[in-house]
Amino acid sequence: MRAGPRRLARLRHDVERATATTGSAPDSGRPSRLSALLWWLGTGLLALGLLFVNVGVAVSEFHVTPVVAVLAGLGQSAALVLILIRPTAATLLQFLAVAVFAIGMRGGYAVLQGGGESSPGMPGAVVVVPGR
């Protein structure tokens, strides 16, 4: 018995209807719609929380102007969410945010860990940014 055009159209309709009710094809390996929304919600909330932490640390510890800190923080938070669908674009956005942060740092030495005037006995990593 050969499958005619009507029978194939009916089969295609049944598969589309089943896919629409379950959220994914039976063996497609794709997450359901609710699972994908939970990933977006979790990643978005994490990015929003990290935005405030990044801006606060950049302004208080690294003496970056608030505008530059917000721009760099937005870039990093957007990269965190973007990695769910476009990993390469997210990586490029992350590098761009780091470059904005590095350019926005005031000239001179920025002590990242230990060292400096507050704790002269502890060695720390030092980033040299040309003075303006």
mmCIF file of N, CA and C in Angstrom, residues 6-28 30:
data_model
loop_
_atom_site.group_PDB
_atom_site.id
_atom_site.type_symbol
_atom_site.label_atom_id
_atom_site.label_comp_id
_atom_site.label_asym_id
_atom_site.label_seq_id
_atom_site.Cartn_x
_atom_site.Cartn_y
_atom_site.Cartn_z
ATOM 1 N N ARG A 6 -2.658 12.640 0.297
ATOM 2 C CA ARG A 6 -3.553 12.925 1.422
ATOM 3 C C ARG A 6 -3.041 12.302 2.712
ATOM 4 N N ARG A 7 -2.581 11.079 2.587
ATOM 5 C CA ARG A 7 -2.104 10.376 3.773
ATOM 6 C C ARG A 7 -0.853 11.064 4.346
ATOM 7 N N LEU A 8 0.069 11.529 3.488
ATOM 8 C CA LEU A 8 1.267 12.237 3.935
ATOM 9 C C LEU A 8 0.919 13.579 4.564
ATOM 10 N N ALA A 9 -0.038 14.287 3.972
ATOM 11 C CA ALA A 9 -0.463 15.562 4.546
ATOM 12 C C ALA A 9 -1.085 15.348 5.913
ATOM 13 N N ARG A 10 -1.880 14.295 6.052
ATOM 14 C CA ARG A 10 -2.506 13.998 7.350
ATOM 15 C C ARG A 10 -1.440 13.637 8.390
ATOM 16 N N LEU A 11 -0.450 12.861 7.994
ATOM 17 C CA LEU A 11 0.630 12.491 8.909
ATOM 18 C C LEU A 11 1.415 13.733 9.339
ATOM 19 N N ARG A 12 1.731 14.605 8.389
ATOM 20 C CA ARG A 12 2.453 15.835 8.705
ATOM 21 C C ARG A 12 1.635 16.699 9.676
ATOM 22 N N HIS A 13 0.321 16.781 9.449
ATOM 23 C CA HIS A 13 -0.548 17.557 10.329
ATOM 24 C C HIS A 13 -0.554 16.972 11.742
ATOM 25 N N ASP A 14 -0.608 15.652 11.855
ATOM 26 C CA ASP A 14 -0.613 15.003 13.175
ATOM 27 C C ASP A 14 0.692 15.233 13.924
ATOM 28 N N VAL A 15 1.815 15.188 13.211
ATOM 29 C CA VAL A 15 3.115 15.425 13.845
ATOM 30 C C VAL A 15 3.223 16.871 14.312
ATOM 31 N N GLU A 16 2.786 17.816 13.498
ATOM 32 C CA GLU A 16 2.834 19.234 13.893
ATOM 33 C C GLU A 16 1.947 19.493 15.103
ATOM 34 N N ARG A 17 0.774 18.868 15.134
ATOM 35 C CA ARG A 17 -0.127 19.054 16.268
ATOM 36 C C ARG A 17 0.477 18.466 17.543
ATOM 37 N N ALA A 18 1.092 17.303 17.457
ATOM 38 C CA ALA A 18 1.725 16.686 18.627
ATOM 39 C C ALA A 18 2.907 17.513 19.109
ATOM 40 N N THR A 19 3.666 18.061 18.175
ATOM 41 C CA THR A 19 4.801 18.904 18.542
ATOM 42 C C THR A 19 4.338 20.173 19.225
ATOM 43 N N ALA A 20 3.255 20.760 18.754
ATOM 44 C CA ALA A 20 2.745 22.005 19.335
ATOM 45 C C ALA A 20 2.228 21.786 20.756
ATOM 46 N N THR A 21 1.677 20.618 21.062
ATOM 47 C CA THR A 21 1.128 20.391 22.399
ATOM 48 C C THR A 21 2.205 20.028 23.410
ATOM 49 N N THR A 22 3.279 19.362 22.980
ATOM 50 C CA THR A 22 4.319 18.953 23.932
ATOM 51 C C THR A 22 5.423 19.973 24.058
ATOM 52 N N GLY A 23 5.574 20.874 23.112
ATOM 53 C CA GLY A 23 6.618 21.887 23.167
ATOM 54 C C GLY A 23 7.854 21.496 22.399
ATOM 55 N N SER A 24 8.014 20.217 22.077
ATOM 56 C CA SER A 24 9.150 19.779 21.274
ATOM 57 C C SER A 24 8.798 18.460 20.607
ATOM 58 N N ALA A 25 9.530 18.130 19.583
ATOM 59 C CA ALA A 25 9.316 16.861 18.916
ATOM 60 C C ALA A 25 9.710 15.730 19.856
ATOM 61 N N PRO A 26 9.102 14.571 19.701
ATOM 62 C CA PRO A 26 9.351 13.493 20.669
ATOM 63 C C PRO A 26 10.820 13.143 20.884
ATOM 64 N N ASP A 27 11.595 13.011 19.829
ATOM 65 C CA ASP A 27 13.000 12.623 19.987
ATOM 66 C C ASP A 27 13.934 13.648 19.382
ATOM 67 N N SER A 28 13.602 14.917 19.478
ATOM 68 C CA SER A 28 14.423 15.931 18.833
ATOM 69 C C SER A 28 15.633 16.322 19.665
ATOM 70 N N ARG A 30 15.674 18.604 21.819
ATOM 71 C CA ARG A 30 15.538 20.008 22.190
ATOM 72 C C ARG A 30 14.770 20.115 23.499
#
